[in-house]
GROMACS .gro file of C-alpha atoms in nm:
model
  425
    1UNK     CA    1   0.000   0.000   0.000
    2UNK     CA    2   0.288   0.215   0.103
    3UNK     CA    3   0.453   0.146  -0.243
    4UNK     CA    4   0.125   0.279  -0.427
    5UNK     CA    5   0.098   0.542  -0.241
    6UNK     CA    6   0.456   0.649  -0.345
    7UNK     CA    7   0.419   0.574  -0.683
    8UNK     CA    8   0.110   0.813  -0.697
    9UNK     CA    9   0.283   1.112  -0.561
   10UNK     CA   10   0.575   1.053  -0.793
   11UNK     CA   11   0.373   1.025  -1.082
   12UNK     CA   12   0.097   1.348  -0.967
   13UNK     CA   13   0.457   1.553  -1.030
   14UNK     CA   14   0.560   1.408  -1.289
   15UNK     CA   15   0.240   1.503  -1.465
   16UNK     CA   16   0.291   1.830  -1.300
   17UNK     CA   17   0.634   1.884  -1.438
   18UNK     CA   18   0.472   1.780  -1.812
   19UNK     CA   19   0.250   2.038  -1.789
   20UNK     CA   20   0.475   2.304  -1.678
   21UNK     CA   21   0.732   2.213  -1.944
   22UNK     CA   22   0.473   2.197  -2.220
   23UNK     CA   23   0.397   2.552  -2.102
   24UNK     CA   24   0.689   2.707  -2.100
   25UNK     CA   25   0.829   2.558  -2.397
   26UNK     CA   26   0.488   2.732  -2.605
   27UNK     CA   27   0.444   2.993  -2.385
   28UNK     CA   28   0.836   3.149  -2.385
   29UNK     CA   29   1.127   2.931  -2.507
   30UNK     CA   30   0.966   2.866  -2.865
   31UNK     CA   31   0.650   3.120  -2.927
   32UNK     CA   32   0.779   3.329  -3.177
   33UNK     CA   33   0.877   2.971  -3.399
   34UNK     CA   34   0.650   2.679  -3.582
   35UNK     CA   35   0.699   2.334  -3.458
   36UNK     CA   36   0.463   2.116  -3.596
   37UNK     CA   37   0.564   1.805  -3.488
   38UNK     CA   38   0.366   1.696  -3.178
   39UNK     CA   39   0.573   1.442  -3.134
   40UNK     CA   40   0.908   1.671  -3.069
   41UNK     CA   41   0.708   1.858  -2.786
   42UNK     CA   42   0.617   1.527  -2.611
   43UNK     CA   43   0.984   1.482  -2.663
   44UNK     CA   44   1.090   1.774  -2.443
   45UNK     CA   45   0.810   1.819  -2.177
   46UNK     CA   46   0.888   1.424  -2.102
   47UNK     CA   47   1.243   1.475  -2.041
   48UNK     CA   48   1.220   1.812  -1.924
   49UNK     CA   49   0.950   1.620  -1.626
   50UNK     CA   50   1.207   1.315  -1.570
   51UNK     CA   51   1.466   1.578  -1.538
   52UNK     CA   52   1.318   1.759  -1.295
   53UNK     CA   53   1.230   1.404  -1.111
   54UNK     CA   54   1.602   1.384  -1.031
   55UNK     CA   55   1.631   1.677  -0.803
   56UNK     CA   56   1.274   1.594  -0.679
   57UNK     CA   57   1.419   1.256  -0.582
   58UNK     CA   58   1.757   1.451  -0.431
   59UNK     CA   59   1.513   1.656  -0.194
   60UNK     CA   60   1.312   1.314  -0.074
   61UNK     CA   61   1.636   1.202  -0.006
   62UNK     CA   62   1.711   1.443   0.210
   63UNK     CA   63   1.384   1.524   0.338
   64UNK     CA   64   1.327   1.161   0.401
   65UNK     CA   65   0.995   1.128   0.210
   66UNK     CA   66   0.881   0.846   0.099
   67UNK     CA   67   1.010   0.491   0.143
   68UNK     CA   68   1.368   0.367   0.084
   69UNK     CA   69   1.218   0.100  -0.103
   70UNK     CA   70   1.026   0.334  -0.315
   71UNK     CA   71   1.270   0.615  -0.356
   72UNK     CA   72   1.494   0.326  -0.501
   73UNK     CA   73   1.258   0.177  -0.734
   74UNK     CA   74   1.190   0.550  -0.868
   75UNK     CA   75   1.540   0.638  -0.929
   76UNK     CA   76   1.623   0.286  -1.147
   77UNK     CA   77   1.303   0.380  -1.365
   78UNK     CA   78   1.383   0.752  -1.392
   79UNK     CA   79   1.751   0.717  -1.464
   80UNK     CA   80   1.636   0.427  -1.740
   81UNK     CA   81   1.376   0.653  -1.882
   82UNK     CA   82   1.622   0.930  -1.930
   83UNK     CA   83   1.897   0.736  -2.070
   84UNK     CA   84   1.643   0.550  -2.313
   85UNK     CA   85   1.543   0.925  -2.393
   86UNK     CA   86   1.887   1.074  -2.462
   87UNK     CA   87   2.094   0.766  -2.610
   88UNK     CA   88   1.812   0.626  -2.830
   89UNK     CA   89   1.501   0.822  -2.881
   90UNK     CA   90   1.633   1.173  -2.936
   91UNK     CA   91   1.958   1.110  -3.158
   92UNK     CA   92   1.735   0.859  -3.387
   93UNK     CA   93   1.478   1.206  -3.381
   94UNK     CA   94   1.721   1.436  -3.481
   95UNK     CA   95   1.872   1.257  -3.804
   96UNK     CA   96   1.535   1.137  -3.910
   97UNK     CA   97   1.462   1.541  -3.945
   98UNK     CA   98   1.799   1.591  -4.074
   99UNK     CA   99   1.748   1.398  -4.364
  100UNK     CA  100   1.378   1.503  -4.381
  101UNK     CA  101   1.530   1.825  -4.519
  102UNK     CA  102   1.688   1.659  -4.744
  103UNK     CA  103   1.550   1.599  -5.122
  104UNK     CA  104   1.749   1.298  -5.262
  105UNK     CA  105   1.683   1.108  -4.936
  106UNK     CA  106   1.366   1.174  -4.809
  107UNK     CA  107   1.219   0.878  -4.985
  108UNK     CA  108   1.431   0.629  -4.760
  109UNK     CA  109   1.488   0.894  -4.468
  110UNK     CA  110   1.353   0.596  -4.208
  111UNK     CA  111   1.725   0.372  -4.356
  112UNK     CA  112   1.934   0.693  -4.340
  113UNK     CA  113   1.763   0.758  -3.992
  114UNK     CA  114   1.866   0.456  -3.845
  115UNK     CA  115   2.247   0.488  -4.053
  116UNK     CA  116   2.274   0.826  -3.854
  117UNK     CA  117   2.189   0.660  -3.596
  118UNK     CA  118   2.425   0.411  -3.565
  119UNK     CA  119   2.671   0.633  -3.650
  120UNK     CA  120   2.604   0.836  -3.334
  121UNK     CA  121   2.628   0.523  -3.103
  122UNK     CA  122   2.942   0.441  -3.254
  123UNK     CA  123   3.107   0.764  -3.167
  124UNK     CA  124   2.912   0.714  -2.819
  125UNK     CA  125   3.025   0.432  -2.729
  126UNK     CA  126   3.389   0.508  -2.887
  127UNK     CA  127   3.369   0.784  -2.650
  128UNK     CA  128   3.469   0.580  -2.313
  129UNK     CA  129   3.790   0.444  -2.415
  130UNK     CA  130   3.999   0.728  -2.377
  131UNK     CA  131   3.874   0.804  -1.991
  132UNK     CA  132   3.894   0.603  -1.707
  133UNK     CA  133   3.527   0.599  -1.646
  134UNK     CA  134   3.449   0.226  -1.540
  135UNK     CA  135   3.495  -0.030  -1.381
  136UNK     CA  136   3.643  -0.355  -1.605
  137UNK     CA  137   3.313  -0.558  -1.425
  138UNK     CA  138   3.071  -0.355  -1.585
  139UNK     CA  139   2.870  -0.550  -1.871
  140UNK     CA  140   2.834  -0.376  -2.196
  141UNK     CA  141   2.437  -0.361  -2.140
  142UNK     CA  142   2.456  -0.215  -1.779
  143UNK     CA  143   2.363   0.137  -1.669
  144UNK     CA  144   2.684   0.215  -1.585
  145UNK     CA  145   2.803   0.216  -1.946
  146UNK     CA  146   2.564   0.450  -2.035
  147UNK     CA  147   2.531   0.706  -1.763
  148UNK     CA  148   2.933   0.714  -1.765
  149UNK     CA  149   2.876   0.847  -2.120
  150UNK     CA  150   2.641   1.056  -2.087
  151UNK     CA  151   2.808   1.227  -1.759
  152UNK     CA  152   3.095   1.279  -1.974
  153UNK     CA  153   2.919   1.481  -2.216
  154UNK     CA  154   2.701   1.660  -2.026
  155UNK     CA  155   2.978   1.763  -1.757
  156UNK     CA  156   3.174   1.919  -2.040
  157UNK     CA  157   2.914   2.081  -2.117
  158UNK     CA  158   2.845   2.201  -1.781
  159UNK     CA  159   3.208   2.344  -1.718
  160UNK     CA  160   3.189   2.507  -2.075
  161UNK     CA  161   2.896   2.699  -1.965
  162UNK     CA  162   2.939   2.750  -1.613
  163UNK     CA  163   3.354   2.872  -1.730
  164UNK     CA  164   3.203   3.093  -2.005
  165UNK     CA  165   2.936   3.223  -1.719
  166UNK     CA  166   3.192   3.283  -1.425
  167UNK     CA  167   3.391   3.576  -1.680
  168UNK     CA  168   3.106   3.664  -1.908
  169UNK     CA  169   2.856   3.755  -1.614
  170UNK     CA  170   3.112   4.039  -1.417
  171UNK     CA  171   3.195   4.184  -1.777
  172UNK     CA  172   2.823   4.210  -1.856
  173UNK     CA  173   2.689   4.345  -1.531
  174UNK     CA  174   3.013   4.580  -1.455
  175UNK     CA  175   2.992   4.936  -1.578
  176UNK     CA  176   3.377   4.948  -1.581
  177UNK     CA  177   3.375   4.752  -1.918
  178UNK     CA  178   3.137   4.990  -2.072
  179UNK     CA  179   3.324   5.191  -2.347
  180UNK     CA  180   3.212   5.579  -2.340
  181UNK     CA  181   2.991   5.650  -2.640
  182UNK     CA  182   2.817   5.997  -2.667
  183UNK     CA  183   2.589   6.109  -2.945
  184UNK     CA  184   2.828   6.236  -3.165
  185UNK     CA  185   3.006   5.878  -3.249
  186UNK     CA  186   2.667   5.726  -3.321
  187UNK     CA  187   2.582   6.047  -3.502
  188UNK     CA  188   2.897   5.994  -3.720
  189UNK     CA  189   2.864   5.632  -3.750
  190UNK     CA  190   2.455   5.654  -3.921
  191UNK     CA  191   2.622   5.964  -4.153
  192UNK     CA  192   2.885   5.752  -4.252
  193UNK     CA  193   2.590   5.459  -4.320
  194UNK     CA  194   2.360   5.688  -4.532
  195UNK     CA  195   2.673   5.837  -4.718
  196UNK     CA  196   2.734   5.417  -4.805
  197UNK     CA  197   2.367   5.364  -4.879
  198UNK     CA  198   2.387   5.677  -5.115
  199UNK     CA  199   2.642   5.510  -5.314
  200UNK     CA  200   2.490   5.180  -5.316
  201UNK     CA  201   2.171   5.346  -5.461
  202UNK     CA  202   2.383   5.569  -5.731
  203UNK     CA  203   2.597   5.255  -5.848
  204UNK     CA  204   2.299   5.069  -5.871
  205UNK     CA  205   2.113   5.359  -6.085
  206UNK     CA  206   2.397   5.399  -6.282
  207UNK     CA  207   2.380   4.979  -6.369
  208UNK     CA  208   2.004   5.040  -6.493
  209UNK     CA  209   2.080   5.281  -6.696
  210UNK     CA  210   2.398   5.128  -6.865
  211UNK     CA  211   2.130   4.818  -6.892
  212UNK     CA  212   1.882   5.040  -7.038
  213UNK     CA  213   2.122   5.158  -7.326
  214UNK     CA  214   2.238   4.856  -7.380
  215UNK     CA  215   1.904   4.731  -7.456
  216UNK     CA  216   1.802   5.012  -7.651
  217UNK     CA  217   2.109   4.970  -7.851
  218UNK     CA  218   2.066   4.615  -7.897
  219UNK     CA  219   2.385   4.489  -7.757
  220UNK     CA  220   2.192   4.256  -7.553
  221UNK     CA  221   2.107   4.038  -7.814
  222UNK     CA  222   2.452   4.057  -8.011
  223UNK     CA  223   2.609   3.931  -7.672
  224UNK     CA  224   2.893   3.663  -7.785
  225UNK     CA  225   2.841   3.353  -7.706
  226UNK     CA  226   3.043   3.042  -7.567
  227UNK     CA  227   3.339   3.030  -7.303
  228UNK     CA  228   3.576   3.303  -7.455
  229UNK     CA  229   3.292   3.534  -7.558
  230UNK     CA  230   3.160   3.516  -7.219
  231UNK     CA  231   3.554   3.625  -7.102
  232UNK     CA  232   3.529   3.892  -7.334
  233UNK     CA  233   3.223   4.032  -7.187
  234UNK     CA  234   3.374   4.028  -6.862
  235UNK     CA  235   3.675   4.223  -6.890
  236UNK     CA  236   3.602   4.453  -7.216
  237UNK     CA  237   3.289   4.737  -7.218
  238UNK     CA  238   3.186   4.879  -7.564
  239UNK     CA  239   3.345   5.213  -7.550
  240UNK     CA  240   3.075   5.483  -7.373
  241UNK     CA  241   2.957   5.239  -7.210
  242UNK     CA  242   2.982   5.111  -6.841
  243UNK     CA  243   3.166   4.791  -6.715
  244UNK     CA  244   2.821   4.634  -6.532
  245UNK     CA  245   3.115   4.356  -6.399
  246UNK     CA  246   3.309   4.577  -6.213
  247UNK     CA  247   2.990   4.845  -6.090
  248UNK     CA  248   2.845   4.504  -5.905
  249UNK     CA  249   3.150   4.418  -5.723
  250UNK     CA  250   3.187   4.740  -5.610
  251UNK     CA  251   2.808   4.759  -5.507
  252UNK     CA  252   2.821   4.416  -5.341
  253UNK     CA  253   3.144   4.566  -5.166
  254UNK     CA  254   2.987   4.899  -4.988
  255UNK     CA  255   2.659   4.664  -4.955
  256UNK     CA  256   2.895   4.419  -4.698
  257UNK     CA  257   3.017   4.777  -4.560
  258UNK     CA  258   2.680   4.878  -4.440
  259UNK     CA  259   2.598   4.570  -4.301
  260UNK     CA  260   2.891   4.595  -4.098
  261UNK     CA  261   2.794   4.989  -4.006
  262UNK     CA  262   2.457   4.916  -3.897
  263UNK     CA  263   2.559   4.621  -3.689
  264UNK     CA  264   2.804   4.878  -3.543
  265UNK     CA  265   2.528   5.179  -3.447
  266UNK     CA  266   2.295   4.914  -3.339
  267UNK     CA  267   2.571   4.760  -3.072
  268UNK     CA  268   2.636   5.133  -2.993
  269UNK     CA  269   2.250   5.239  -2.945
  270UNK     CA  270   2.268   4.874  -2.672
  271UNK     CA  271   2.622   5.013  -2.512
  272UNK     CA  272   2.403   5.396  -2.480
  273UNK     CA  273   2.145   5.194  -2.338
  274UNK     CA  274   2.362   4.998  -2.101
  275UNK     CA  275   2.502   5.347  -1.973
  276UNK     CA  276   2.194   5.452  -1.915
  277UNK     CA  277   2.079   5.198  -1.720
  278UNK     CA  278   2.390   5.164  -1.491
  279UNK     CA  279   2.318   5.475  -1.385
  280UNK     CA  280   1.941   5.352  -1.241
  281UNK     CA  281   1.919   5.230  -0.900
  282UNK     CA  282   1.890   4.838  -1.049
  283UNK     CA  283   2.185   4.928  -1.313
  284UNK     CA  284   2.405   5.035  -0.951
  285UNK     CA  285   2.301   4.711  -0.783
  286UNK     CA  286   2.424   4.467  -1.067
  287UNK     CA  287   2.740   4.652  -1.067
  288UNK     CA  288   2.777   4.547  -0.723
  289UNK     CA  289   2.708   4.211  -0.837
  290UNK     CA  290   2.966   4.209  -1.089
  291UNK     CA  291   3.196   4.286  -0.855
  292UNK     CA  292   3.069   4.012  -0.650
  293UNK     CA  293   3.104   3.767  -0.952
  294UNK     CA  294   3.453   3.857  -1.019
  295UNK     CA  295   3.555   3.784  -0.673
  296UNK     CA  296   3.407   3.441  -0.679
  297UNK     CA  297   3.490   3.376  -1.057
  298UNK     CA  298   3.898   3.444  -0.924
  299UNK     CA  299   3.823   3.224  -0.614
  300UNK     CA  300   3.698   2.946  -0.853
  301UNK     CA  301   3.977   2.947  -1.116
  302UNK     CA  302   4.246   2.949  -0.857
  303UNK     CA  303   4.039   2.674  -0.665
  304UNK     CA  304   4.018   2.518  -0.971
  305UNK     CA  305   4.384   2.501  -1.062
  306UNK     CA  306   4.482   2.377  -0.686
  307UNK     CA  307   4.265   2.099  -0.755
  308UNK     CA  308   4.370   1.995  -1.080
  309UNK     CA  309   4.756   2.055  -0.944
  310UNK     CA  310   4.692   1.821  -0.649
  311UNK     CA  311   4.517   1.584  -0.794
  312UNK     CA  312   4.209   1.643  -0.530
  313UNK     CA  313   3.859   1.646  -0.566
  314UNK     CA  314   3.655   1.953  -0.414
  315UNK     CA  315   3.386   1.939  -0.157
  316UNK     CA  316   3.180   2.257  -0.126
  317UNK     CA  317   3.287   2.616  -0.296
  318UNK     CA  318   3.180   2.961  -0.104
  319UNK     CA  319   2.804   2.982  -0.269
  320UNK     CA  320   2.706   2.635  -0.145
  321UNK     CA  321   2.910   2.668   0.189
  322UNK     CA  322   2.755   3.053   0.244
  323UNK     CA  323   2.362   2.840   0.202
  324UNK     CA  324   2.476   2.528   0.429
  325UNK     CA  325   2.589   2.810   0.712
  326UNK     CA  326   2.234   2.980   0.673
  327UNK     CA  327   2.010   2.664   0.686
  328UNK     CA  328   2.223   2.545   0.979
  329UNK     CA  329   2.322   2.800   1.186
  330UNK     CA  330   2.064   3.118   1.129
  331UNK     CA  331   1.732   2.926   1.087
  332UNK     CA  332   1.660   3.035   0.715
  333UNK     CA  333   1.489   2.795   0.487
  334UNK     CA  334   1.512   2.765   0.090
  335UNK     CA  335   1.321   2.728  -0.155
  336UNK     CA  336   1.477   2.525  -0.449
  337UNK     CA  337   1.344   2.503  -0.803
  338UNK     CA  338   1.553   2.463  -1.111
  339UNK     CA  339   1.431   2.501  -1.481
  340UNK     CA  340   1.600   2.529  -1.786
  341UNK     CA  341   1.508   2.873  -1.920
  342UNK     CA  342   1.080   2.653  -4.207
  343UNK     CA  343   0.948   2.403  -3.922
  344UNK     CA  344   1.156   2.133  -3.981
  345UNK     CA  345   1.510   2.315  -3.884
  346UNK     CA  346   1.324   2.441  -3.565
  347UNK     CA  347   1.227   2.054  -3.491
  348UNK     CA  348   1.599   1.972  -3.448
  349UNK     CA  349   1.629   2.237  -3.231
  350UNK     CA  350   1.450   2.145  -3.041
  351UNK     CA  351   1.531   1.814  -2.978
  352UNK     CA  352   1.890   1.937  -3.010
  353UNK     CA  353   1.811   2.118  -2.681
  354UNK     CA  354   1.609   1.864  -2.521
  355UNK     CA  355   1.940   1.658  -2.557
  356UNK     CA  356   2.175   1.927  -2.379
  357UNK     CA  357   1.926   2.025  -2.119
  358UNK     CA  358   1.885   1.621  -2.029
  359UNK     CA  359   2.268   1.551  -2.023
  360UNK     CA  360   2.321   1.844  -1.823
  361UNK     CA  361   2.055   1.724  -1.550
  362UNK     CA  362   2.189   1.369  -1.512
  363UNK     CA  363   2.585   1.561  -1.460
  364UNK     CA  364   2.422   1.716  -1.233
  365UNK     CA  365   2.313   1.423  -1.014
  366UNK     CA  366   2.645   1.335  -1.070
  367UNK     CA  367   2.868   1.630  -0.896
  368UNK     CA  368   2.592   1.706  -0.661
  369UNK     CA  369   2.624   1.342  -0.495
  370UNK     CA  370   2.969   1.458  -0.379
  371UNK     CA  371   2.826   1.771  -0.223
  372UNK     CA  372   2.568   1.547   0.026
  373UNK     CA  373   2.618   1.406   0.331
  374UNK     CA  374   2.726   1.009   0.320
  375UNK     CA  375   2.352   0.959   0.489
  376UNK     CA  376   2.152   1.093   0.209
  377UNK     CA  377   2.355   0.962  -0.071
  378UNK     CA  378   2.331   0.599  -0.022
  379UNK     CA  379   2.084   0.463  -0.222
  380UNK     CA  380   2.201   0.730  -0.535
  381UNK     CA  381   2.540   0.574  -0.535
  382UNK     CA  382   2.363   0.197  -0.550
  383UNK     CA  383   2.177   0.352  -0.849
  384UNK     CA  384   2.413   0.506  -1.057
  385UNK     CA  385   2.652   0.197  -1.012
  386UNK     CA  386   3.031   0.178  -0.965
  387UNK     CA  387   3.108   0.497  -1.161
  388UNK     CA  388   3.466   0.697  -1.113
  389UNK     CA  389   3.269   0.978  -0.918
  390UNK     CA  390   3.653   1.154  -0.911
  391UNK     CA  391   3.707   1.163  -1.230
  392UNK     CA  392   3.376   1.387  -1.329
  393UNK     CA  393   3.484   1.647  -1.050
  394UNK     CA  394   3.856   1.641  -1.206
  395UNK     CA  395   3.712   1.667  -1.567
  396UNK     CA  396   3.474   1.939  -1.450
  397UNK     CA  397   3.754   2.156  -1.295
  398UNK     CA  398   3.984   2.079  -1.632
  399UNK     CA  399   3.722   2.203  -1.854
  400UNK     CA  400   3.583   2.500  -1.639
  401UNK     CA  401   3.936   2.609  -1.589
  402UNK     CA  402   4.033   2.582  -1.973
  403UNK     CA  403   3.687   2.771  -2.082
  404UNK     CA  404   3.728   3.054  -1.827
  405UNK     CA  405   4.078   3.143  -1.944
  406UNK     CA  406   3.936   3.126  -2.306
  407UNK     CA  407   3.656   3.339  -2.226
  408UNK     CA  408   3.872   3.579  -2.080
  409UNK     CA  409   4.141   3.603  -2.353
  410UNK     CA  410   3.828   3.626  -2.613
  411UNK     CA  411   3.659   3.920  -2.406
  412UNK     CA  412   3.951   4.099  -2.340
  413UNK     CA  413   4.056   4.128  -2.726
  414UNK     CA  414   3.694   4.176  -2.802
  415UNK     CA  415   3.699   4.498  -2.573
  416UNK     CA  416   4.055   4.590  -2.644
  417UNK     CA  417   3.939   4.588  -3.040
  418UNK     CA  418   3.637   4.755  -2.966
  419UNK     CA  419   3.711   5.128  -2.893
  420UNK     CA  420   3.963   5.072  -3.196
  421UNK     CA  421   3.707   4.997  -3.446
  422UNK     CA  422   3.486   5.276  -3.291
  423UNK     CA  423   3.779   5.510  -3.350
  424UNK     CA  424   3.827   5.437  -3.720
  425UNK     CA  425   3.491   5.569  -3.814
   0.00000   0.00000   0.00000
């Protein structure tokens, strides 16, 4: 009775987490594009709900709701569900629309499908030799072979992001990376961009009327034909007349030109903006927070390196130690919830994203285990298996450390380059 019970709450949210990711994936991540294919939002919404399941189960565990048993029996089905999701159901999805774009194969897109396919789980599977993510006693159809995959994959992921994050969020929030822009470069910069457009629009006149005469004089249809006559065309003009060849590469020339100038006033209109708004009571308070970030995003490469040096795996960094001291000492409680904030290309997408948001989820499981007491992590650790728990923590710090220090080179060249550009105009 106790086990039905269980099962009913577990499956009440999981219907609840459906619904919400149906909702938001209609209501904000995809409402301005067509996706047609019923079958790609089932796709998301299901592992967006077994997703959340996982930190749902991570709270019981703590909390101590439900039964062992039942907590148990719920973690083997979700953690099967999800990897029968992202291994086989999603990849097979994505080149089946992949070669549904595609003419000379759509007649026998289900055999391509399942080539693509295979292809992927050869690379998969390929993709555990080179780390020491098992244990030799694993069996080739365990979940261990799997969810060691998958954690590799998503946990790169993870580090990418969270690296690109740690730099990119200070020098976003921050007014001191704001370059000074007044009215008169953005002034300069649109009279410089109608002075191009003006051209493009007097080369282009001047083209219809060489055309024109042309016609009129009939030299359209006394063209010379074949290879050499077409040569001829190309780098001789009647005499009076204009050299249309050489007119159209300058046109498409100052037409690349003022795409380039009107990305450039519409990035300086945003930095005018940004100025504006770190002036504003809000704009002051994420400066703070930049400041704030940088501190922590130092802390974390350094802690990062240190770990990587010694060859040790960390435990808790200053954000989750800073919550622990709150809960435990002041009295505070939390409230935890985590979400992932033509129709055929936006059907891959999709799934595409469905893919990367359930990876990242089950890496999650997989570094937050470390972070919980040995109490409350029991029964995870007989789930996932006999899996190199280390090794994801080194990996992490590796790849976090190597995408910070890219972030920052790119950023810094990208603002050093900036004011340089600006300066040209």
């Amino acid at each position: 009775m106790s086990f039905l019970i269980d099962s009913s709450v577990m499956i009440t949210s999981q219907i609840l987490f459906f619904g919400f990711g149906w909702l938001f994936f209609m209501r904000q991540l995809f409402k301005d594009y067509e996706v047609r294919q019923y079958v790609v939002q089932v796709i998301f919404s299901v592992t967006f709900a077994f997703s959340c399941t996982m930190f749902e189960l991570i709270i019981f565990e703590i909390l101590g709701v439900l039964n062992s048993s039942s907590r148990y029996f719920h973690w083997k089905m979700n953690l099967c569900v999800i990897l029968l999701i992202l291994v086989f159901m999603v990849p097979f999805y994505i080149g089946y629309f992949i070669v549904s774009n595609i003419r000379l194969l759509y007649k026998q897109r289900l055999l391509f499908s399942c080539l693509l396919w295979l292809t992927f789980m050869y690379f998969f599977w390929k993709l555990g030799d080179p780390f020491p993510i098992l244990s030799p006693k694993h069996g080739i159809l365990s979940i261990e072979q799997l969810i060691s995959r998958v954690g590799v994959i998503g946990v790169t992921f993870m580090a990418l992001l969270s690296g690109f994050g740690a730099v990119n969020c200070p020098y976003t929030y921050m007014s001191y990376f704001l370059r000074n822009v007044t009215d008169t470069d953005i002034l300069a910069l649109e009279r410089r961009l109608l002075q191009t457009m003006d051209m493009i629009i007097s080369k282009k006149k001047r083209m219809a009327m060489a055309r024109r005469t042309m016609f009129q004089k009939g030299e359209v249809h006394n063209k010379p034909s074949g290879f050499w006559g077409m040569i001829k065309s190309v780098t001789t003009s009647a005499p009076g007349s204009e050299n249309l060849t050489l007119i159209q590469q300058e046109v498409d020339a100052l037409e690349e030109l003022s795409r380039q100038l009107f990305l450039e006033t519409a990035d300086l209109y945003a930095t005018k903006e940004r100025i504006e708004y770190s002036k504003t009571f809000k704009g002051k308070y994420f400066n703070f927070l930049g400041y704030f970030f940088s501190i922590y995003c130092v802390w974390k490469i350094f802690m990062a390196t240190i770990n990587i040096v010694f060859d040790r795996v960390g435990k808790t960094d200053p954000v989750t130690r800073g919550i622990e001291i709150t809960v435990n000492y002041l009295g505070i409680q939390f409230d935890f919830f985590y979400a992932i904030s033509s129709s055929k290309s936006s059907n891959v997408i999709v799934l595409l994203l469905a893919q990367i948001m359930g990876m990242y989820f089950v890496s999650s499981v997989l570094l937050i285990r470390m972070s919980m007491p040995l109490e409350y992590r029991t029964i995870i650790t007989e789930v996932l298996g006999e899996l190199q728990f280390n090794f994801y923590h080194r990996w992490f710090d590796v790849i976090f450390l190597v995408s910070a220090l890219s972030s920052i080179l790119f950023l810094y060249l990208a603002h050093k380059q900036a004011p340089e550009k600006h300066m040209t105009f």
